[in-house]
Amino acid sequence: MATGIKDKVAILGMGCSRFGERWDASPEDLMVEAYNEAMTDAGIGPEQLDAAWFSTHMDDVGVGRGGTPMGIALRLPNIGVTRVENFCAGGSEAIRGAVYAVASGACDIAIALGVEKLKDTGYGGLPVATVGTYIPQWYPNAVAPANFAQLAAAYQQKHRVEPDLLKRAMAHVSVKSHANGALNAKAHLRKPITEEQVLRAPTIAEPLGLFDCCGVSDGAAAVIVTTPEIARGLGKRDLVTFKGLQVSVSNGWELQSNDWDGSYVHTARIAARKAYQEAGITNPREQISMLEVHDCFSITELVTMEDLFISEQGGAVNDVLDGVFDADGALPCQIDGGLKCFGHPIGASGIRMLYEMYLQLQGRAGERQLPDPVLGLTHNLGGQPSQNVCSVSIVGREGA
Amino acid sequence: MIGIVGYGAYLPRLRLSRRAVFDANAWYAPQFAGKARGHRTMANWDEDSVTMAVAAARDCLGPGDDRSRVRALALASSSLPFAERLNAGIVAEALTLDERVLAQDVTGSQRVALSALAQALAAVRGGQGETLLLAADNRQTSAASAAELDYGDGAAAVLLGSDGVLAEYLGGAHRTVDFVDRFRRTGESIDYHWEERWVRDEGIDRQMPEVIAEALTQAGVEAAAVDHFIFPAAFAKVDTRLAARCGIPPEAVVDNLAERAGNTGVAHGLLLLAGVLQRARPGQIVLLTQFGNGGEALVFRVTEAIDHFRPVVGLEGWLERGREETAYTRFLSFQGRLHLERGMRGEQDKKTALTTLYRHRRAILGLVAGRCRETGEVHFPPSRISYTPGKPVQDSQESWKLAERQGRVLSWSAEYLSWHMSPPHQYGQVDFDGGGRILMDFTDVERGDISSGCAVEMVFRIKDTDETRGFNRYFWKATPLRDASQQPEKSE
């Protein structure tokens, strides 16, 4: 019987580049930026790294297939670099690889780094990707906003929410994230916005407008992990440890069967249940201090609150409008601005979410520091509502 | 007895306002003021002669998806999308016809559908079995030309056989003369026309009466006994003039749909025939003729069985389903005559792996899913292992055709981000009656036509065009059920 990951692995150091339209930086520069911060924070040298996990998704744009881009950019001492891709959840997948390596005892210290260079395409939004030879022959030339907009259509239909009310709740999600992002010097979008601005913005994919969509950004983030014992031996105090680390991947049931109603993300519920069990959480709404969820679109964040069993089914609209997830609410969400404003460099996002949890748990989040957080949850979703990869991770103070 | 045992038609939903065309070009071509009335049918960007032929075939063959009785298939057109690749082969896959079907493309002249009809009737008489003859045209025209206003896009189908004959073939005649009223060299896209007066006086008026007289003699029918005279020509009044010259009663002349559809080229004779058969009474005589490098004439007598057959929608139904299009630039863009800025998202390579297409041709072209024998659950695309939660059964799926099944929209969106020929790009999840779900494109839709829960039916369309290599990808799309009894028409 597996005993899970709880408290077996600690964060030794983390780094995150400034996210945004980094016209000044190549993927190598972004990697170095995150790496330097993480290594300084960890207080170790490259020779102490045993293994590396490297997350990048859009290889056609900037980085390249294989582990060499990370090995070369960071001049790593010929350690193994495992490249992982798992749509937008690749960052969390890299973390999982590094954490499992340490937990297994195969490595003392491992690094996970995610990077994405999206702004070398010449246009806004995610790059147009190729998806093999069969899918393009029947599957719509789908784009992320329209894939996630369908969550809104189905959610509205299922819960009989008035379209205007749902639009307003979605707007609140974005207004909140912009307010948070304004306090984050590394964030891509740092301008507060109003509900009226959101509602009047041009439509991208009905019913999503411009401000319902997250930033598409360049950036990198890195985490160095080790055992709590080694961390303490290196002089670390107030350790942040992993409590639960779960990934769930679709098997086609949502996409092909007639049973899924389209109003929620099936894998998120599975990953959440398993992560809570692994972390020993029985009442997430009460026990978790803060959330970083995959707010690629405002509707995703709203629905995620139900998928994580934090809001009742159909209750997220009211929770959002009541300010539960605002910075001063009962359960702050996207305190760093989220994908919406911190930005979304695909392969780095899962690690960026962890970065905020780490800073908050160590009391190092500056102007946006929350009072005394104990447990943080990151939810990292890749793909689309009907077929995806969903990671739910829980981290917290050691022993919590 | 041999003859017609089924018929069908198809007209694209878009109806281009000729006034809108004229107004846009009036500064340049004021001479067309007299043509600035009525509408011409206009293929959507994802329609071509193959897709329209499939639609007409389905109108004829009906919703039953056992089509094993069709033993031969001919596709007649002057605008086939492929010069090399059997266009009728695409149609056969879309209709999920038996692979043993004899299939061919026929092209080369405006009258070629009727030549193919004569040949098919001979083959049926020789014991070939039921033969499906399709005709479709989607012709390119120059901007500010008469053809642009006169032509329309459309398709028609006739099923020929000896069982349940609706219209008995009595006889026919043909003439082959290298009379060049129009031509188009291989590789060119637009016909070159000679002067109308010459075509009318020296071509139609001199050649057609001989063909008609011979056909009537073959059939043993007097000209005065003709009840329906079909002579599709874009020229005004040439049909009544020809009828008078041949002794055919003026009231027998079948309206050529100039006002409501335009001339659909190779398809037009069979299209008008589909309209006639919908209203013909037993015993009536139909004289079907078409001109082109000579001419063709065939005579039929309507039988008592005529009321036992109904096309799914029928010509009248398609005529009524139109939606007015007043954006002339949309027409030019769909015709490929106006290159609109696409942005970088429009640069994606659409190369098709032909190996993959072949392996999955039944799923892609025929919309054939896999239904699990054990659970009854339907999988699209079919797979070796079923998705059933907790019960991943292997190799249990049997062919399950979805094309003739209706569906309901589970979720949808209309997006403006990607490049699309006719924005917004609308797609969503469709749940099929009897099981199965596909995330698929919607077509023939305006904003507001799609909503969660709305009923849809399947249409065979172009999915993507590979302009670099000149290849069309075909697949099925969902379109709102237009049957008034099932769903109100919103956009008109």
PDB file of N, CA, C and O in Angstrom, chain B residues 128-171:
ATOM      1  N   GLN B 128     -27.324  -4.235 -64.967  1.00  0.00           N
ATOM      2  CA  GLN B 128     -26.298  -3.705 -64.061  1.00  0.00           C
ATOM      3  C   GLN B 128     -26.791  -3.606 -62.614  1.00  0.00           C
ATOM      4  O   GLN B 128     -25.994  -3.620 -61.693  1.00  0.00           O
ATOM      5  N   GLY B 129     -28.072  -3.452 -62.421  1.00  0.00           N
ATOM      6  CA  GLY B 129     -28.581  -3.191 -61.070  1.00  0.00           C
ATOM      7  C   GLY B 129     -28.768  -1.704 -60.875  1.00  0.00           C
ATOM      8  O   GLY B 129     -28.522  -0.907 -61.796  1.00  0.00           O
ATOM      9  N   GLU B 130     -29.190  -1.327 -59.697  1.00  0.00           N
ATOM     10  CA  GLU B 130     -29.538   0.084 -59.493  1.00  0.00           C
ATOM     11  C   GLU B 130     -28.309   0.985 -59.626  1.00  0.00           C
ATOM     12  O   GLU B 130     -27.236   0.689 -59.111  1.00  0.00           O
ATOM     13  N   THR B 131     -28.523   2.050 -60.337  1.00  0.00           N
ATOM     14  CA  THR B 131     -27.432   2.969 -60.654  1.00  0.00           C
ATOM     15  C   THR B 131     -27.791   4.361 -60.152  1.00  0.00           C
ATOM     16  O   THR B 131     -28.878   4.871 -60.436  1.00  0.00           O
ATOM     17  N   LEU B 132     -26.874   4.923 -59.400  1.00  0.00           N
ATOM     18  CA  LEU B 132     -27.092   6.269 -58.867  1.00  0.00           C
ATOM     19  C   LEU B 132     -26.325   7.255 -59.732  1.00  0.00           C
ATOM     20  O   LEU B 132     -25.097   7.161 -59.843  1.00  0.00           O
ATOM     21  N   LEU B 133     -27.065   8.160 -60.332  1.00  0.00           N
ATOM     22  CA  LEU B 133     -26.436   9.190 -61.153  1.00  0.00           C
ATOM     23  C   LEU B 133     -26.555  10.523 -60.421  1.00  0.00           C
ATOM     24  O   LEU B 133     -27.654  10.961 -60.077  1.00  0.00           O
ATOM     25  N   LEU B 134     -25.410  11.138 -60.213  1.00  0.00           N
ATOM     26  CA  LEU B 134     -25.364  12.423 -59.520  1.00  0.00           C
ATOM     27  C   LEU B 134     -24.804  13.472 -60.461  1.00  0.00           C
ATOM     28  O   LEU B 134     -23.929  13.172 -61.276  1.00  0.00           O
ATOM     29  N   ALA B 135     -25.309  14.667 -60.347  1.00  0.00           N
ATOM     30  CA  ALA B 135     -24.758  15.775 -61.126  1.00  0.00           C
ATOM     31  C   ALA B 135     -24.654  16.976 -60.211  1.00  0.00           C
ATOM     32  O   ALA B 135     -25.559  17.244 -59.419  1.00  0.00           O
ATOM     33  N   ALA B 136     -23.539  17.672 -60.307  1.00  0.00           N
ATOM     34  CA  ALA B 136     -23.327  18.821 -59.426  1.00  0.00           C
ATOM     35  C   ALA B 136     -22.453  19.825 -60.137  1.00  0.00           C
ATOM     36  O   ALA B 136     -21.579  19.452 -60.926  1.00  0.00           O
ATOM     37  N   ASP B 137     -22.682  21.067 -59.863  1.00  0.00           N
ATOM     38  CA  ASP B 137     -21.773  22.089 -60.385  1.00  0.00           C
ATOM     39  C   ASP B 137     -21.656  23.253 -59.430  1.00  0.00           C
ATOM     40  O   ASP B 137     -22.616  23.644 -58.759  1.00  0.00           O
ATOM     41  N   ASN B 138     -20.461  23.762 -59.409  1.00  0.00           N
ATOM     42  CA  ASN B 138     -20.093  24.866 -58.517  1.00  0.00           C
ATOM     43  C   ASN B 138     -19.034  25.627 -59.306  1.00  0.00           C
ATOM     44  O   ASN B 138     -17.854  25.449 -59.105  1.00  0.00           O
ATOM     45  N   ARG B 139     -19.515  26.417 -60.268  1.00  0.00           N
ATOM     46  CA  ARG B 139     -18.598  26.942 -61.281  1.00  0.00           C
ATOM     47  C   ARG B 139     -18.014  28.298 -60.909  1.00  0.00           C
ATOM     48  O   ARG B 139     -18.682  29.134 -60.317  1.00  0.00           O
ATOM     49  N   GLN B 140     -16.800  28.470 -61.283  1.00  0.00           N
ATOM     50  CA  GLN B 140     -16.129  29.758 -61.076  1.00  0.00           C
ATOM     51  C   GLN B 140     -16.547  30.717 -62.183  1.00  0.00           C
ATOM     52  O   GLN B 140     -16.755  30.298 -63.332  1.00  0.00           O
ATOM     53  N   THR B 141     -16.644  31.972 -61.817  1.00  0.00           N
ATOM     54  CA  THR B 141     -17.021  33.001 -62.798  1.00  0.00           C
ATOM     55  C   THR B 141     -16.166  34.230 -62.573  1.00  0.00           C
ATOM     56  O   THR B 141     -15.667  34.453 -61.471  1.00  0.00           O
ATOM     57  N   SER B 142     -16.033  35.037 -63.609  1.00  0.00           N
ATOM     58  CA  SER B 142     -15.322  36.306 -63.444  1.00  0.00           C
ATOM     59  C   SER B 142     -16.223  37.297 -62.722  1.00  0.00           C
ATOM     60  O   SER B 142     -17.440  37.290 -62.916  1.00  0.00           O
ATOM     61  N   ALA B 143     -15.606  38.141 -61.910  1.00  0.00           N
ATOM     62  CA  ALA B 143     -16.370  39.225 -61.300  1.00  0.00           C
ATOM     63  C   ALA B 143     -16.901  40.135 -62.404  1.00  0.00           C
ATOM     64  O   ALA B 143     -16.234  40.348 -63.420  1.00  0.00           O
ATOM     65  N   ALA B 144     -18.118  40.618 -62.197  1.00  0.00           N
ATOM     66  CA  ALA B 144     -18.770  41.534 -63.145  1.00  0.00           C
ATOM     67  C   ALA B 144     -19.017  40.877 -64.505  1.00  0.00           C
ATOM     68  O   ALA B 144     -18.947  41.527 -65.540  1.00  0.00           O
ATOM     69  N   SER B 145     -19.298  39.587 -64.495  1.00  0.00           N
ATOM     70  CA  SER B 145     -19.658  38.896 -65.731  1.00  0.00           C
ATOM     71  C   SER B 145     -21.132  38.518 -65.685  1.00  0.00           C
ATOM     72  O   SER B 145     -21.741  38.472 -64.620  1.00  0.00           O
ATOM     73  N   ALA B 146     -21.692  38.235 -66.872  1.00  0.00           N
ATOM     74  CA  ALA B 146     -23.079  37.764 -66.925  1.00  0.00           C
ATOM     75  C   ALA B 146     -23.186  36.412 -66.227  1.00  0.00           C
ATOM     76  O   ALA B 146     -24.159  36.134 -65.529  1.00  0.00           O
ATOM     77  N   ALA B 147     -22.174  35.575 -66.413  1.00  0.00           N
ATOM     78  CA  ALA B 147     -22.213  34.233 -65.822  1.00  0.00           C
ATOM     79  C   ALA B 147     -22.326  34.294 -64.302  1.00  0.00           C
ATOM     80  O   ALA B 147     -23.025  33.494 -63.682  1.00  0.00           O
ATOM     81  N   GLU B 148     -21.648  35.261 -63.717  1.00  0.00           N
ATOM     82  CA  GLU B 148     -21.684  35.401 -62.268  1.00  0.00           C
ATOM     83  C   GLU B 148     -23.123  35.577 -61.774  1.00  0.00           C
ATOM     84  O   GLU B 148     -23.495  35.074 -60.708  1.00  0.00           O
ATOM     85  N   LEU B 149     -23.922  36.293 -62.582  1.00  0.00           N
ATOM     86  CA  LEU B 149     -25.314  36.534 -62.211  1.00  0.00           C
ATOM     87  C   LEU B 149     -26.225  35.372 -62.617  1.00  0.00           C
ATOM     88  O   LEU B 149     -27.186  35.052 -61.922  1.00  0.00           O
ATOM     89  N   ASP B 150     -25.931  34.763 -63.748  1.00  0.00           N
ATOM     90  CA  ASP B 150     -26.827  33.729 -64.290  1.00  0.00           C
ATOM     91  C   ASP B 150     -26.649  32.373 -63.615  1.00  0.00           C
ATOM     92  O   ASP B 150     -27.602  31.618 -63.483  1.00  0.00           O
ATOM     93  N   TYR B 151     -25.414  32.050 -63.233  1.00  0.00           N
ATOM     94  CA  TYR B 151     -25.142  30.718 -62.701  1.00  0.00           C
ATOM     95  C   TYR B 151     -25.649  30.588 -61.271  1.00  0.00           C
ATOM     96  O   TYR B 151     -25.815  31.553 -60.547  1.00  0.00           O
ATOM     97  N   GLY B 152     -25.810  29.342 -60.894  1.00  0.00           N
ATOM     98  CA  GLY B 152     -26.072  29.007 -59.500  1.00  0.00           C
ATOM     99  C   GLY B 152     -25.308  27.739 -59.184  1.00  0.00           C
ATOM    100  O   GLY B 152     -24.743  27.097 -60.075  1.00  0.00           O
ATOM    101  N   ASP B 153     -25.266  27.375 -57.910  1.00  0.00           N
ATOM    102  CA  ASP B 153     -24.600  26.147 -57.493  1.00  0.00           C
ATOM    103  C   ASP B 153     -25.666  25.153 -57.026  1.00  0.00           C
ATOM    104  O   ASP B 153     -26.627  25.550 -56.373  1.00  0.00           O
ATOM    105  N   GLY B 154     -25.488  23.894 -57.362  1.00  0.00           N
ATOM    106  CA  GLY B 154     -26.479  22.919 -56.919  1.00  0.00           C
ATOM    107  C   GLY B 154     -26.151  21.536 -57.420  1.00  0.00           C
ATOM    108  O   GLY B 154     -25.160  21.318 -58.125  1.00  0.00           O
ATOM    109  N   ALA B 155     -26.991  20.600 -57.036  1.00  0.00           N
ATOM    110  CA  ALA B 155     -26.769  19.199 -57.398  1.00  0.00           C
ATOM    111  C   ALA B 155     -28.103  18.477 -57.476  1.00  0.00           C
ATOM    112  O   ALA B 155     -29.104  18.919 -56.917  1.00  0.00           O
ATOM    113  N   ALA B 156     -28.085  17.364 -58.200  1.00  0.00           N
ATOM    114  CA  ALA B 156     -29.291  16.555 -58.331  1.00  0.00           C
ATOM    115  C   ALA B 156     -28.887  15.096 -58.400  1.00  0.00           C
ATOM    116  O   ALA B 156     -27.732  14.763 -58.699  1.00  0.00           O
ATOM    117  N   ALA B 157     -29.861  14.249 -58.114  1.00  0.00           N
ATOM    118  CA  ALA B 157     -29.601  12.808 -58.108  1.00  0.00           C
ATOM    119  C   ALA B 157     -30.780  12.090 -58.749  1.00  0.00           C
ATOM    120  O   ALA B 157     -31.929  12.495 -58.563  1.00  0.00           O
ATOM    121  N   VAL B 158     -30.494  11.050 -59.516  1.00  0.00           N
ATOM    122  CA  VAL B 158     -31.548  10.119 -59.925  1.00  0.00           C
ATOM    123  C   VAL B 158     -31.031   8.709 -59.694  1.00  0.00           C
ATOM    124  O   VAL B 158     -29.859   8.405 -59.931  1.00  0.00           O
ATOM    125  N   LEU B 159     -31.930   7.885 -59.209  1.00  0.00           N
ATOM    126  CA  LEU B 159     -31.608   6.471 -59.018  1.00  0.00           C
ATOM    127  C   LEU B 159     -32.364   5.705 -60.100  1.00  0.00           C
ATOM    128  O   LEU B 159     -33.576   5.902 -60.274  1.00  0.00           O
ATOM    129  N   LEU B 160     -31.636   4.885 -60.834  1.00  0.00           N
ATOM    130  CA  LEU B 160     -32.218   4.181 -61.968  1.00  0.00           C
ATOM    131  C   LEU B 160     -32.293   2.699 -61.663  1.00  0.00           C
ATOM    132  O   LEU B 160     -31.381   2.144 -61.042  1.00  0.00           O
ATOM    133  N   GLY B 161     -33.386   2.100 -62.103  1.00  0.00           N
ATOM    134  CA  GLY B 161     -33.528   0.680 -61.838  1.00  0.00           C
ATOM    135  C   GLY B 161     -34.771   0.133 -62.506  1.00  0.00           C
ATOM    136  O   GLY B 161     -35.361   0.799 -63.386  1.00  0.00           O
ATOM    137  N   SER B 162     -35.161  -1.044 -62.078  1.00  0.00           N
ATOM    138  CA  SER B 162     -36.299  -1.686 -62.709  1.00  0.00           C
ATOM    139  C   SER B 162     -37.375  -2.066 -61.693  1.00  0.00           C
ATOM    140  O   SER B 162     -38.419  -2.590 -62.050  1.00  0.00           O
ATOM    141  N   ASP B 163     -37.104  -1.751 -60.428  1.00  0.00           N
ATOM    142  CA  ASP B 163     -38.046  -2.130 -59.378  1.00  0.00           C
ATOM    143  C   ASP B 163     -38.659  -0.875 -58.775  1.00  0.00           C
ATOM    144  O   ASP B 163     -37.933  -0.037 -58.245  1.00  0.00           O
ATOM    145  N   GLY B 164     -39.976  -0.732 -58.888  1.00  0.00           N
ATOM    146  CA  GLY B 164     -40.631   0.470 -58.360  1.00  0.00           C
ATOM    147  C   GLY B 164     -40.364   1.687 -59.216  1.00  0.00           C
ATOM    148  O   GLY B 164     -40.029   2.760 -58.706  1.00  0.00           O
ATOM    149  N   VAL B 165     -40.488   1.526 -60.521  1.00  0.00           N
ATOM    150  CA  VAL B 165     -40.171   2.621 -61.454  1.00  0.00           C
ATOM    151  C   VAL B 165     -41.203   3.750 -61.335  1.00  0.00           C
ATOM    152  O   VAL B 165     -42.396   3.520 -61.454  1.00  0.00           O
ATOM    153  N   LEU B 166     -40.714   4.946 -61.096  1.00  0.00           N
ATOM    154  CA  LEU B 166     -41.582   6.125 -60.960  1.00  0.00           C
ATOM    155  C   LEU B 166     -41.822   6.784 -62.309  1.00  0.00           C
ATOM    156  O   LEU B 166     -42.860   7.404 -62.545  1.00  0.00           O
ATOM    157  N   ALA B 167     -40.809   6.693 -63.165  1.00  0.00           N
ATOM    158  CA  ALA B 167     -40.901   7.293 -64.491  1.00  0.00           C
ATOM    159  C   ALA B 167     -40.211   6.340 -65.460  1.00  0.00           C
ATOM    160  O   ALA B 167     -38.997   6.120 -65.371  1.00  0.00           O
ATOM    161  N   GLU B 168     -41.000   5.788 -66.343  1.00  0.00           N
ATOM    162  CA  GLU B 168     -40.493   4.764 -67.260  1.00  0.00           C
ATOM    163  C   GLU B 168     -39.751   5.428 -68.412  1.00  0.00           C
ATOM    164  O   GLU B 168     -40.239   6.409 -69.001  1.00  0.00           O
ATOM    165  N   TYR B 169     -38.606   4.899 -68.726  1.00  0.00           N
ATOM    166  CA  TYR B 169     -37.834   5.434 -69.847  1.00  0.00           C
ATOM    167  C   TYR B 169     -38.428   4.900 -71.147  1.00  0.00           C
ATOM    168  O   TYR B 169     -38.543   3.690 -71.334  1.00  0.00           O
ATOM    169  N   LEU B 170     -38.793   5.833 -72.026  1.00  0.00           N
ATOM    170  CA  LEU B 170     -39.449   5.437 -73.273  1.00  0.00           C
ATOM    171  C   LEU B 170     -38.500   5.478 -74.460  1.00  0.00           C
ATOM    172  O   LEU B 170     -38.695   4.753 -75.434  1.00  0.00           O
ATOM    173  N   GLY B 171     -37.520   6.371 -74.416  1.00  0.00           N
ATOM    174  CA  GLY B 171     -36.601   6.462 -75.548  1.00  0.00           C
ATOM    175  C   GLY B 171     -35.849   7.769 -75.513  1.00  0.00           C
ATOM    176  O   GLY B 171     -36.175   8.683 -74.739  1.00  0.00           O
TER     177      GLY B 171
END
